[in-house]
Every structure is written in C-alpha cells, then in structure tokens.
mmCIF file of C-alpha atoms and ligand atoms in Angstrom:
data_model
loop_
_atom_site.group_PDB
_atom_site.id
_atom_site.type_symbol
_atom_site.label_atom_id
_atom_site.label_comp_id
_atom_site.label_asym_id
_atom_site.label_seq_id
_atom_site.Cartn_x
_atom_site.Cartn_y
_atom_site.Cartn_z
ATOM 1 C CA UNK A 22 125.578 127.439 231.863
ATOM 2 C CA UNK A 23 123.708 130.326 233.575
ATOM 3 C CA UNK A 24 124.864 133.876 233.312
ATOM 4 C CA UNK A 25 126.946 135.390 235.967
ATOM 5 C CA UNK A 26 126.354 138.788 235.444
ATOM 6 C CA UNK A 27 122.557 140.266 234.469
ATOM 7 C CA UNK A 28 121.795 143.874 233.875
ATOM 8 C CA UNK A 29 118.662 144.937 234.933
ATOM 9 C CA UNK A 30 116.266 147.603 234.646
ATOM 10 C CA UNK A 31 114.469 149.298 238.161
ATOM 11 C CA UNK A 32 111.786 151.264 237.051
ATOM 12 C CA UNK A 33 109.993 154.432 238.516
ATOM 13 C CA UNK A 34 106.440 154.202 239.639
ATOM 14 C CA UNK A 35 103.614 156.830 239.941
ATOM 15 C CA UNK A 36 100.857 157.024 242.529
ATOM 16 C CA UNK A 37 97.613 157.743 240.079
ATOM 17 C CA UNK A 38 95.700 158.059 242.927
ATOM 18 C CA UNK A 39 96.112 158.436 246.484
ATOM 19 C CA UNK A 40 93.799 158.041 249.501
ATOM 20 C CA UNK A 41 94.508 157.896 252.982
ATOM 21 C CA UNK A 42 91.858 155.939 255.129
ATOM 22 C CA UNK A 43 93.381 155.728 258.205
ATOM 23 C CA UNK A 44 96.230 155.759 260.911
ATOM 24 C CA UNK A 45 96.901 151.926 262.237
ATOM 25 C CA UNK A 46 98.114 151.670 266.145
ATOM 26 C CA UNK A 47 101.796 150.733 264.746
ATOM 27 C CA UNK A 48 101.584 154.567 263.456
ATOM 28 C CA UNK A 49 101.648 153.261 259.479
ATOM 29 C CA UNK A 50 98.528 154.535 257.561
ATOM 30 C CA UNK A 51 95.999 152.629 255.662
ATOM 31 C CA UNK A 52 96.140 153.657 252.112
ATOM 32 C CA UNK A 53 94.301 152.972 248.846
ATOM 33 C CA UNK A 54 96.300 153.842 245.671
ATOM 34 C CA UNK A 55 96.745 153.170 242.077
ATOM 35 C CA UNK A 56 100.406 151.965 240.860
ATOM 36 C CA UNK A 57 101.787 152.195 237.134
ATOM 37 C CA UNK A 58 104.965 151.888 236.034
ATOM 38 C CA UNK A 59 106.517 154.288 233.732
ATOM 39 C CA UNK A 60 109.239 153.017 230.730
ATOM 40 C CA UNK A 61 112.327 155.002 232.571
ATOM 41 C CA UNK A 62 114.335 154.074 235.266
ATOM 42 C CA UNK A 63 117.685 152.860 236.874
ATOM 43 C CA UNK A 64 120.047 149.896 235.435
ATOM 44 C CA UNK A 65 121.550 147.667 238.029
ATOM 45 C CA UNK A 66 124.223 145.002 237.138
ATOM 46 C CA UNK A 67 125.390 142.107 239.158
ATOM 47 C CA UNK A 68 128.180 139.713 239.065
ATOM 48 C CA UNK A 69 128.652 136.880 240.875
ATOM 49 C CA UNK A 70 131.389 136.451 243.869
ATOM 50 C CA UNK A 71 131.534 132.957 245.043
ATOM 51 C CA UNK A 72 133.025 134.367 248.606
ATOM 52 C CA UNK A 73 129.425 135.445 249.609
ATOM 53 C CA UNK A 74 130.236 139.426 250.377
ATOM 54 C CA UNK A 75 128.255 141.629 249.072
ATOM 55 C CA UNK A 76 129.429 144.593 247.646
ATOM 56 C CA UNK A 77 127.474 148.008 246.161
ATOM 57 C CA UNK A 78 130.510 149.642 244.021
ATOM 58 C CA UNK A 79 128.423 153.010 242.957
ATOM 59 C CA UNK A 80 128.258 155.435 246.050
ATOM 60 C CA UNK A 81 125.023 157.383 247.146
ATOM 61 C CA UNK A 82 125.250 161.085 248.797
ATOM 62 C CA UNK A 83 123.966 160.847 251.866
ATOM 63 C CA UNK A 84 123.396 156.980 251.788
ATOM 64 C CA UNK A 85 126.304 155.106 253.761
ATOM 65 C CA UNK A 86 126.492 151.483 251.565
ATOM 66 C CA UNK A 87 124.744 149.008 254.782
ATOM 67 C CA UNK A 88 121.943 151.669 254.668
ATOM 68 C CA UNK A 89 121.643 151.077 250.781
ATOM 69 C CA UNK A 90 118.260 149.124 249.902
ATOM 70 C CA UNK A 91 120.170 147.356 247.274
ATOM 71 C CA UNK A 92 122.260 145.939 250.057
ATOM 72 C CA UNK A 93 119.810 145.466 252.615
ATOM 73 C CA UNK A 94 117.958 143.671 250.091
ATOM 74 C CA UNK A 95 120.794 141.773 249.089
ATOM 75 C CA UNK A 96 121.805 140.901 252.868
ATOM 76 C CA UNK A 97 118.143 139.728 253.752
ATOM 77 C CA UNK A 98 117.985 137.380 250.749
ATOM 78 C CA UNK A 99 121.001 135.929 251.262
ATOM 79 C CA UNK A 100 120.597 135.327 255.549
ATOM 80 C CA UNK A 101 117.201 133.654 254.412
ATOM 81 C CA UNK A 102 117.970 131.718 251.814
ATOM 82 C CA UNK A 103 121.249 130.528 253.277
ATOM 83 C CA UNK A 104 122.981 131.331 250.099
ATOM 84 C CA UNK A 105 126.651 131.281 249.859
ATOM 85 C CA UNK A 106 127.074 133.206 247.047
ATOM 86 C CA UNK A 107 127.628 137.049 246.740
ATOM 87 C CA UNK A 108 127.589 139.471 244.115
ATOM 88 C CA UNK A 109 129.358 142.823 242.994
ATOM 89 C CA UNK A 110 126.437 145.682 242.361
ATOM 90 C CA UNK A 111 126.488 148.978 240.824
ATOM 91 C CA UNK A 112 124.259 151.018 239.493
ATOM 92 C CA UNK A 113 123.361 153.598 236.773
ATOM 93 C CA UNK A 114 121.039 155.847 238.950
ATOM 94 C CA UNK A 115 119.190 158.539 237.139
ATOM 95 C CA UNK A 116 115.573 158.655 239.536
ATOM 96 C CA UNK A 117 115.752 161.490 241.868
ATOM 97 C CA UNK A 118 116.214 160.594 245.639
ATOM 98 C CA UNK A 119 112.680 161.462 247.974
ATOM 99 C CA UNK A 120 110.985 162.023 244.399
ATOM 100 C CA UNK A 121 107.715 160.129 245.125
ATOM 101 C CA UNK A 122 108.736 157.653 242.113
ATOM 102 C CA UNK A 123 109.551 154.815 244.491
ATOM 103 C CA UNK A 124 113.485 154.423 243.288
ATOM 104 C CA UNK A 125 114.699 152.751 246.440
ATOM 105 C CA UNK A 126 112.177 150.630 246.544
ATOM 106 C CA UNK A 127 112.394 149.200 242.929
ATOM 107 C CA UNK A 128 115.976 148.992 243.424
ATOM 108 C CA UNK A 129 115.151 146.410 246.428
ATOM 109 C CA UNK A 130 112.908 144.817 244.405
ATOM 110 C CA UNK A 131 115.042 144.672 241.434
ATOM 111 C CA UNK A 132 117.680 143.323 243.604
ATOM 112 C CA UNK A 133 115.821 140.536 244.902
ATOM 113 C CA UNK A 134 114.492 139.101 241.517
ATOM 114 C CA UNK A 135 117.958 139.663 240.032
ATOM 115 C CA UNK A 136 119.797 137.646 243.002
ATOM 116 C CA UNK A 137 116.673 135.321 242.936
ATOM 117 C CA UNK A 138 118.462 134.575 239.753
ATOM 118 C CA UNK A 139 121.760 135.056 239.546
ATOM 119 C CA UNK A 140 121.786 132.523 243.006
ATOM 120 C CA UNK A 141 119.531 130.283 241.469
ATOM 121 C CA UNK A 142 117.297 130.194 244.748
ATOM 122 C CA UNK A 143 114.034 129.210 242.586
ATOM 123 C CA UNK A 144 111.780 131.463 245.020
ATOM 124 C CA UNK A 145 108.627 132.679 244.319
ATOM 125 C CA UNK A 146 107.052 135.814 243.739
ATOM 126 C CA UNK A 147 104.962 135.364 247.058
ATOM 127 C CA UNK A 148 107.975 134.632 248.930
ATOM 128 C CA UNK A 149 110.121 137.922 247.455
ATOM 129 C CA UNK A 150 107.032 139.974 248.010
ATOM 130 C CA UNK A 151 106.980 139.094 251.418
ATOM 131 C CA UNK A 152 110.353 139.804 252.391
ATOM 132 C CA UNK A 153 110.502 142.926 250.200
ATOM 133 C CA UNK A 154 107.152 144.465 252.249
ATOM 134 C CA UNK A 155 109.762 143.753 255.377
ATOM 135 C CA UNK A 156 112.244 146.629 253.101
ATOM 136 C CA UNK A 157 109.646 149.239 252.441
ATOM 137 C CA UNK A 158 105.728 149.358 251.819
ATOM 138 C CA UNK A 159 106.210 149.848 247.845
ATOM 139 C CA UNK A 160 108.652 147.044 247.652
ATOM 140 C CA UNK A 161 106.131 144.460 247.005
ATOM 141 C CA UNK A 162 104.539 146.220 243.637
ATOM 142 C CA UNK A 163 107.734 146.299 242.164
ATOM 143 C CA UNK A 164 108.187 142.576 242.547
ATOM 144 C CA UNK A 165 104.884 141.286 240.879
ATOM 145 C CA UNK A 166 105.867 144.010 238.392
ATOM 146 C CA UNK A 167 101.798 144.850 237.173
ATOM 147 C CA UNK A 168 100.240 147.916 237.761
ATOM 148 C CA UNK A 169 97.922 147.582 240.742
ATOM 149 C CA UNK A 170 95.202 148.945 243.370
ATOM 150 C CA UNK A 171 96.330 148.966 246.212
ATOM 151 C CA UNK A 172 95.242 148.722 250.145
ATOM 152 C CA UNK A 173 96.538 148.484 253.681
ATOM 153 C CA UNK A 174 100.043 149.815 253.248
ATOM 154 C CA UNK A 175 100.239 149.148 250.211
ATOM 155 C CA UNK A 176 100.671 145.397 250.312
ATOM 156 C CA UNK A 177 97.360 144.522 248.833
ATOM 157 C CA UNK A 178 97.265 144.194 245.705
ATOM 158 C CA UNK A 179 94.849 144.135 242.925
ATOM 159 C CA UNK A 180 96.055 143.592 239.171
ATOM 160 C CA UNK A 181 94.731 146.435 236.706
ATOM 161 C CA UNK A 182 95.468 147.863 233.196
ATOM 162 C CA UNK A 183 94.383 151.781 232.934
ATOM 163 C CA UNK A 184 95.469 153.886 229.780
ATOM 164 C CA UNK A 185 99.493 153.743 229.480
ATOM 165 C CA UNK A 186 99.536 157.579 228.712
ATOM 166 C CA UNK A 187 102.863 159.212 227.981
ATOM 167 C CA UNK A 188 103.625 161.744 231.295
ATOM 168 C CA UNK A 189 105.618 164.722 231.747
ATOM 169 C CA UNK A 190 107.263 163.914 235.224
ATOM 170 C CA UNK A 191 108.606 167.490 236.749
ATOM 171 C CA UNK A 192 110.980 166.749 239.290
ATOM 172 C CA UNK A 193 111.205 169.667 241.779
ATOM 173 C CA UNK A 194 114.463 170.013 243.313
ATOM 174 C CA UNK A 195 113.622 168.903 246.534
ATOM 175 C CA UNK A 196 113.522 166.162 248.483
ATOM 176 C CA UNK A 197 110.540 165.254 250.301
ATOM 177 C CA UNK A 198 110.420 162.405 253.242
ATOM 178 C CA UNK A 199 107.381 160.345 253.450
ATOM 179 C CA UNK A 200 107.858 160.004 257.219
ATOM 180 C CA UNK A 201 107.364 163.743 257.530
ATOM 181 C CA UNK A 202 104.304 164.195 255.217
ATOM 182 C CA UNK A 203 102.528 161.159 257.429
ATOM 183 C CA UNK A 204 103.222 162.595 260.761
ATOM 184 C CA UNK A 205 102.080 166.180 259.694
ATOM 185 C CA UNK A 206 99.076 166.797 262.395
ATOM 186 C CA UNK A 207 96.995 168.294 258.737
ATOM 187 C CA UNK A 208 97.275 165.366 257.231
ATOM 188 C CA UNK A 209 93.330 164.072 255.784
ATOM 189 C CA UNK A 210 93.460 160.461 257.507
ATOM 190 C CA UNK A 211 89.070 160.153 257.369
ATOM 191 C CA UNK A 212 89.304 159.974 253.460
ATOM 192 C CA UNK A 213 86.000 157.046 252.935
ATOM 193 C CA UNK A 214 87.293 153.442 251.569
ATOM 194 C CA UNK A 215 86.329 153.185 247.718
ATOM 195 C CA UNK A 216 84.598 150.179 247.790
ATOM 196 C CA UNK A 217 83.507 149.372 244.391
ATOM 197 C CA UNK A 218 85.793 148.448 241.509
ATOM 198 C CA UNK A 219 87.150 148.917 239.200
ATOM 199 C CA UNK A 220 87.572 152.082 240.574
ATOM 200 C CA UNK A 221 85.423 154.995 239.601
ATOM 201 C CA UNK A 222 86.564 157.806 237.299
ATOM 202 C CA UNK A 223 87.064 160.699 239.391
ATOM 203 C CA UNK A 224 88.864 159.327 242.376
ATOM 204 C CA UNK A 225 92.295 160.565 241.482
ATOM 205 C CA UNK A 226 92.887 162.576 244.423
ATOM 206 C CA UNK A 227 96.443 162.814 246.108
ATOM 207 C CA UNK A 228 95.551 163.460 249.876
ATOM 208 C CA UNK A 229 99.295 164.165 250.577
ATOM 209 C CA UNK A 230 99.194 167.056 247.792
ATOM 210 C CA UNK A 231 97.341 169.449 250.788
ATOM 211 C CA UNK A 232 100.785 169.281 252.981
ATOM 212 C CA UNK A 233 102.992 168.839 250.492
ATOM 213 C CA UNK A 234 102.066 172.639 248.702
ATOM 214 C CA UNK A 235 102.045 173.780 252.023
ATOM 215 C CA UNK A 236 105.429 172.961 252.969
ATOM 216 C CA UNK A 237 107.360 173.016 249.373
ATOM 217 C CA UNK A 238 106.420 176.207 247.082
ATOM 218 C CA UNK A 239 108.933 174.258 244.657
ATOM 219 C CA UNK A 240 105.919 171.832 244.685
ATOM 220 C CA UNK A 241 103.373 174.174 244.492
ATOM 221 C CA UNK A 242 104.769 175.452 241.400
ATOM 222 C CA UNK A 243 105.643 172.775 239.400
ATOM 223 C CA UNK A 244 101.516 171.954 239.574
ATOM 224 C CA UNK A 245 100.956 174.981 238.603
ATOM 225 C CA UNK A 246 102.824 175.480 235.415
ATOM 226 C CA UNK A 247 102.017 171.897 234.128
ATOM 227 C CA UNK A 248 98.350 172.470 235.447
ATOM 228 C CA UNK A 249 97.840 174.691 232.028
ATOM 229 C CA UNK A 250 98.464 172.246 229.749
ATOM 230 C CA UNK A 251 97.026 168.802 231.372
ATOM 231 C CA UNK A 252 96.053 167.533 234.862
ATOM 232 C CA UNK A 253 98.766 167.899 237.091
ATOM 233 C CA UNK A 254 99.076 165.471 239.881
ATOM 234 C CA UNK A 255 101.674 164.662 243.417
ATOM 235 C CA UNK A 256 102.657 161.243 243.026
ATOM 236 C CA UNK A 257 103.248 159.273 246.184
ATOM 237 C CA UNK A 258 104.431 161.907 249.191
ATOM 238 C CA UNK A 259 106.239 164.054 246.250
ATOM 239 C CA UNK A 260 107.890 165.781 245.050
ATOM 240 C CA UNK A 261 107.360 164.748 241.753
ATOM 241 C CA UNK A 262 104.657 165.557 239.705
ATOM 242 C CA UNK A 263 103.357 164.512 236.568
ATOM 243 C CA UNK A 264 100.385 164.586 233.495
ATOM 244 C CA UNK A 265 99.251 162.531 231.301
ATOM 245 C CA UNK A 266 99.341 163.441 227.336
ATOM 246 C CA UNK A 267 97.903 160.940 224.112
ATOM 247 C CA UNK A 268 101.319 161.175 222.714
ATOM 248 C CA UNK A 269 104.523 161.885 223.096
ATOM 249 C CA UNK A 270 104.998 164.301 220.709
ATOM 250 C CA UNK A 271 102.829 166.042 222.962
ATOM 251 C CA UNK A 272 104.741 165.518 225.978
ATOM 252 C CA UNK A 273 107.546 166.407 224.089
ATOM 253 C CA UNK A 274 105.950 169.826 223.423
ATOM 254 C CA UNK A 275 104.872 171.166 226.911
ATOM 255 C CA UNK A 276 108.001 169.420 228.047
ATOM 256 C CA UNK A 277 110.034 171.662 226.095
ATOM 257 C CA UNK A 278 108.401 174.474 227.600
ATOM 258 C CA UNK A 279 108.653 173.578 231.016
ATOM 259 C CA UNK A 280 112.125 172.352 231.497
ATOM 260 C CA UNK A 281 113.887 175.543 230.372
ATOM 261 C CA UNK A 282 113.379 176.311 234.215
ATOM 262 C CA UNK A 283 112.390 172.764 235.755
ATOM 263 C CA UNK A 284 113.964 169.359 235.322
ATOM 264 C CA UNK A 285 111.644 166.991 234.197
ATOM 265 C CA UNK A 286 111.501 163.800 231.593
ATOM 266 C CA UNK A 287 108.696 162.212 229.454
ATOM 267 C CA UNK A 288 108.227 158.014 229.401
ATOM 268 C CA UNK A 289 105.564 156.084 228.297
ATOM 269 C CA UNK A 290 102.873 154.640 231.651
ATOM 270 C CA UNK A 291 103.231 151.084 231.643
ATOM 271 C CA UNK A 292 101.028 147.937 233.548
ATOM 272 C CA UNK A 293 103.920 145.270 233.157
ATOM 273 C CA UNK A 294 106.724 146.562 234.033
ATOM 274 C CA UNK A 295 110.035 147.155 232.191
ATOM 275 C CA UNK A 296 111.485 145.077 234.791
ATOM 276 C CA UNK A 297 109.464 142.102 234.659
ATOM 277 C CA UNK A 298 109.555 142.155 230.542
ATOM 278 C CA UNK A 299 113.469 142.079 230.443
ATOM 279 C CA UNK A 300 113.412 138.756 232.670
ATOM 280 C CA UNK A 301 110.430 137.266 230.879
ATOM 281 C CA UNK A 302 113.605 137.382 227.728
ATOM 282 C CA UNK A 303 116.072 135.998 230.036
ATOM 283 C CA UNK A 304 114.233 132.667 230.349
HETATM 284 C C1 LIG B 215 102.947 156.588 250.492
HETATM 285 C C2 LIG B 215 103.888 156.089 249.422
HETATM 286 C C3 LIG B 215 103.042 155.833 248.165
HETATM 287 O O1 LIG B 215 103.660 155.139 247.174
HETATM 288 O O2 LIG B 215 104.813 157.117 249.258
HETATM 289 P P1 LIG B 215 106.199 157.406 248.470
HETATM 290 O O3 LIG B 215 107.322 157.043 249.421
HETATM 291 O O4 LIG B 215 106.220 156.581 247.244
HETATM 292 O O5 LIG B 215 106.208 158.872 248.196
HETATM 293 C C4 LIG B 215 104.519 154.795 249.887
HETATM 294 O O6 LIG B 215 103.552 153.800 250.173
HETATM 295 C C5 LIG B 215 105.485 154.878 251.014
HETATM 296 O O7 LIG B 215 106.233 153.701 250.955
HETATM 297 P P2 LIG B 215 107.758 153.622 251.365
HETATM 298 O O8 LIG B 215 108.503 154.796 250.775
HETATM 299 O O9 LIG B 215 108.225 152.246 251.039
HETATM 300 O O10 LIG B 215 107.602 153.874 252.873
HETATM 301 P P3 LIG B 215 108.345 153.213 254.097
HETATM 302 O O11 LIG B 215 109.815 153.329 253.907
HETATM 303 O O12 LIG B 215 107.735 151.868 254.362
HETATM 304 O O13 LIG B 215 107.869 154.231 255.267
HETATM 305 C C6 LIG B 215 108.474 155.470 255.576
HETATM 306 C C7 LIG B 215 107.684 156.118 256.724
HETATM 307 O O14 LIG B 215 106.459 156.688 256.215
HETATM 308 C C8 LIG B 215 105.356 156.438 257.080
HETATM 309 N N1 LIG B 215 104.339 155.627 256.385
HETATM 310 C C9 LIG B 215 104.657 154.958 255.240
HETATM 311 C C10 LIG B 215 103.700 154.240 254.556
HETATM 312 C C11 LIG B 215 102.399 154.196 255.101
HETATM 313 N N2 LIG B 215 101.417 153.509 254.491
HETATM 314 N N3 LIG B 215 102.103 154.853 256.242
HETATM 315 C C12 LIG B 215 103.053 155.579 256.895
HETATM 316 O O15 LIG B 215 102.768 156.183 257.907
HETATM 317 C C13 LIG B 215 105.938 155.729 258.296
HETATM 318 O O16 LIG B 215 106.238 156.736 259.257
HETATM 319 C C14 LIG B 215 107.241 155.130 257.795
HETATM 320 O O17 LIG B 215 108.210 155.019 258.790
HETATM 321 N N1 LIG B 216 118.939 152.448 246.386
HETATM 322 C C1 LIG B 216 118.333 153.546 246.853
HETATM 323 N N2 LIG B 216 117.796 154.437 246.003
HETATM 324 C C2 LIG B 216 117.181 155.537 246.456
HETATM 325 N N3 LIG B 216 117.056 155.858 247.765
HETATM 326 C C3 LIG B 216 117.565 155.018 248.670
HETATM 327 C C4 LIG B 216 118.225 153.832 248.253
HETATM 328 N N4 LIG B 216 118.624 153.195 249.357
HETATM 329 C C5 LIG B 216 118.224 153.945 250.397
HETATM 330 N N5 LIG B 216 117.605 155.049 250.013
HETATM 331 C C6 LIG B 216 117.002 156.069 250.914
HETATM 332 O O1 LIG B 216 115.562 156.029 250.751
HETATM 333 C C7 LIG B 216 115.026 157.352 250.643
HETATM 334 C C8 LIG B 216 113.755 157.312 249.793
HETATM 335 O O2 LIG B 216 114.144 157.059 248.496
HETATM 336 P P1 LIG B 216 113.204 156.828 247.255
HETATM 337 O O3 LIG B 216 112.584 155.480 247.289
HETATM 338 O O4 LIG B 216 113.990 157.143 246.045
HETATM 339 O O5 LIG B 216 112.090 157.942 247.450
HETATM 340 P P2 LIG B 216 110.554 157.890 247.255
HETATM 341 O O6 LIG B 216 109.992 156.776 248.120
HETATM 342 O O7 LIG B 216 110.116 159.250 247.673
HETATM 343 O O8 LIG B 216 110.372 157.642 245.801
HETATM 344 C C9 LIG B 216 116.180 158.180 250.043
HETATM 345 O O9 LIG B 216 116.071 159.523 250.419
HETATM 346 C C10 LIG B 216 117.427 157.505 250.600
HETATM 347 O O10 LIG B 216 117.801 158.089 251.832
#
C-alpha cells in the first residue's frame, strides 16, 4: 500500500558564485552561478484528498494561498498530469522570505517530487524540471537535487561536488526582491562567460553584491562583521549572507558572536540534497 501522507524536507540553497553575462530581449538575464545546498530548511507534509482540491492549511504574510508556489506548483502538476487526486499541505517554514536562499522555489520543487509521489504520476526528473523552470528560474536545481553550475537563467545545469563547508548564514532583516536588483540601471550585465571548467578558484564574485550594499546598509553590515572572521559573501540577490568555516564548532563560535545583534544559523553545505536523500529512503 503506498503512503498517503509524506513529510518532506525543502532545503535552502546558496549562490557560491554569481555572474551576470547578459540581459536577454525577454528582459531575464543570462547568469552563471554555483548552487549548494545547505542541511537546513522547511518541512512540508501532504495528505492525500481523493476530491482533487488542493488545499495549503499554513498561511503566509503577505502571500494570498493561489499566489503560494506550493499551490501553483501543486495546480500545474495536477492540470498536466490530469490527476484527480488532491492533497492537504502545510508547512513548517523557518527560511526567511526574499532571503536569497531560494525558499519558494524549493518549496515548488519539493512540492512537485512529493505529489510526483504521493499521485503516483511516475514522471521524470526531466519532465518536473521542466515545468518547475515554468514556476521560477531556481526551481529546476531543487528538483535534480545536486549541487550545480549553472547557465542561461539558471536552467543549465552542470553536476559538481565543491567542499561541503559548514556556513554561518546572517539573515538581515530585510527583504530584498530579485526583480528590483535586475532592473537597477548599475547593475554589471558585461561580466565575461567563464569558459573553462571546472571552474577556476577565484571566480566567486556576487555581481548583485554592488547594488545590493548600495541600497540595504542592513546588507552592508552583515558583510562586514562576518568579513573579520571568514569570507563573507551575498548569496543570490540577498539578503542573506554567509561564510564558510572547517567546522562547526567554528561556526558555532563566530556565530555566537554575531547573533547577539543579527539573526543568523549555521548548517552543514551539501551537493545532494537533504531533499533528494529523504526520498532515496522512501523507495
Ligand atoms: C538570481 C537568483 C540566483 O539564485 O536569485 P535569488 O532569487 O535566489 O536571490 C535566481 O536565479 C532568481 O530566480 P527566481 O527567484 O526563481 O527568479 P524568478 O522568480 O524567475 O524572477 C524574478 C524576476 O527577476 C528577474 N530575473 C530573474 C532571473 C534572471 N536570470 N534574470 C532576471 O532578470 C526578472 O525580472 C524576474 O521577473
Ligand atoms: N512558498 C513560498 N515560500 C517563500 N516565498 C514564496 C512562497 N510562495 C510565494 N512566495 C513569494 O516569493 C518571494 C520570493 O521568495 P523566496 O524564494 O523565499 O526568496 P529568494 O528567491 O530571495 O530566496 C517571496 O517574497 C514571496 O512573496
């Protein structure tokens, strides 16, 4: 008998690299980047409905439930599968909102390969990909669950397996939208393509960072206080930022000293994601 009800994990991701190559004429920008995973996320449960609504039980500020990427992702699975079935959702949400750590769209992918499940559709990972680049340019990561270099928008993807560091992630209290960081007129859009791989060490440049200081001091300073201890870097268009330390006792340390006045967390980098590990168990 299969299950019907799975709890699954939706991990945060971090941008070890960013460079933007170009604007397209549909206003998107090429990008190359470098995905990991990190150990730390949301949980999302389902349970089957046999009545085919779908239903997100947690509420969002500021997100009505139709606008939800768990339920668009949901919906769009469902109208293109022409499954029957629906499913009752909620969610234990701890990643910050606008953080740069790509929480909407792992809970769209999550959603998919969960309900990929739960409905028994038998897709595959090509197919979900697909339709979750059709949700949100980081969408598609999140479903083949390895860390990755990536190009175009972020939908070509390249397996890799750098260091798995434990990070201090400093969440500034702010929200940033991507959509406002790409159409800033200062935005570097002429950075050169790497073309060699794997890529070189020293290419871990954020070209967002630039704009992002500029227009969040809460930004600015969270680089600069975790910038004495490690290398501090923007992940994705912020606002989180992050290092990388050889333990976590170490983490643990400067964390301590930097969250008396900033929230932040420690987790362990990962290439196979938390996601993809907990339904490699399930079968
Ligand atoms: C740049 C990254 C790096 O991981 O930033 P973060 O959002 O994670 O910070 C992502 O690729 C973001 O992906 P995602 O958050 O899914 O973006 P989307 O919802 O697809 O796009 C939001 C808006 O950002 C702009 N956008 C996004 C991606 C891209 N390659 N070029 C763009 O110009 C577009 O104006 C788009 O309407
Ligand atoms: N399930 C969801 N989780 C987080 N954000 C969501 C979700 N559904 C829709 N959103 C919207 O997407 C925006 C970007 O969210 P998120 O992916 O967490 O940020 P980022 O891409 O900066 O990591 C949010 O500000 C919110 O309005």
């Amino acid at each position: 008998m299969p299950a019907n009800r799975l709890t699954l994990p939706s991990p945060a991701k971090l941008n070890l690299m960013l460079h933007i190559l170009g604007r397209r004429e549909d206003g998107y920008h090429e990008l190359q980047t470098m995905f990991q995973f990190l150990d730390y996320g949301d949980e999302i449960t389902y349970a089957l409905r046999d009545d085919g609504v779908i239903q997100l039980h947690t509420e969002f500020a500021g997100v009505p439930h139709d606008s939800n990427l768990i339920v668009k992702a949901a919906k769009k699975l469902q109208e293109q599968s022409g499954c029957s079935l629906g499913v009752d959702i909620w969610i234990e949400k701890i990643l910050p909102m606008g953080g740069g750590i790509g929480g909407g769209s792992s809970n769209a992918a999550t959603t998919l390969l969960g309900l990929n499940h739960l409905w028994q559709l038998g897709w595959d990972e090509d197919r979900l990909a697909g339709l979750g680049l059709t949700l949100g340019a980081d969408v598609p990561v999140f479903v083949r669950g390895h860390a990755a270099f990536a190009e175009g928008v972020g939908e070509k993807l390249t397996p890799v397996d750098p260091e798995e560091p434990w990070y201090l992630v400093l969440v500034p209290q702010v929200s940033v939208s991507t959509a406002e960081i790409f159409s800033d007129p200062l935005l570097t859009r002429n950075t050169p393509p790497i073309k060699v791989r794997p890529v070189p060490k020293g290419n871990s440049r954020n070209d967002c960072l630039p704009v992002v200081t500029r227009r969040y001091p809460e930004v600015r300073n969270a680089l600069n206080l975790l910038g004495k201890f490690t290398e501090a870097k923007l992940t994705g268009t912020g606002s989180c930022v992050f290092g990388g330390f050889p333990s976590k006792a170490e983490a643990d340390k400067v964390s301590a000293l930097l969250t008396e006045t900033l929230t932040g967390f420690v987790a362990k980098g990962s290439n196979v994601s938390m996601l993809h590990r907990k339904l490699q168990s399930l079968l």
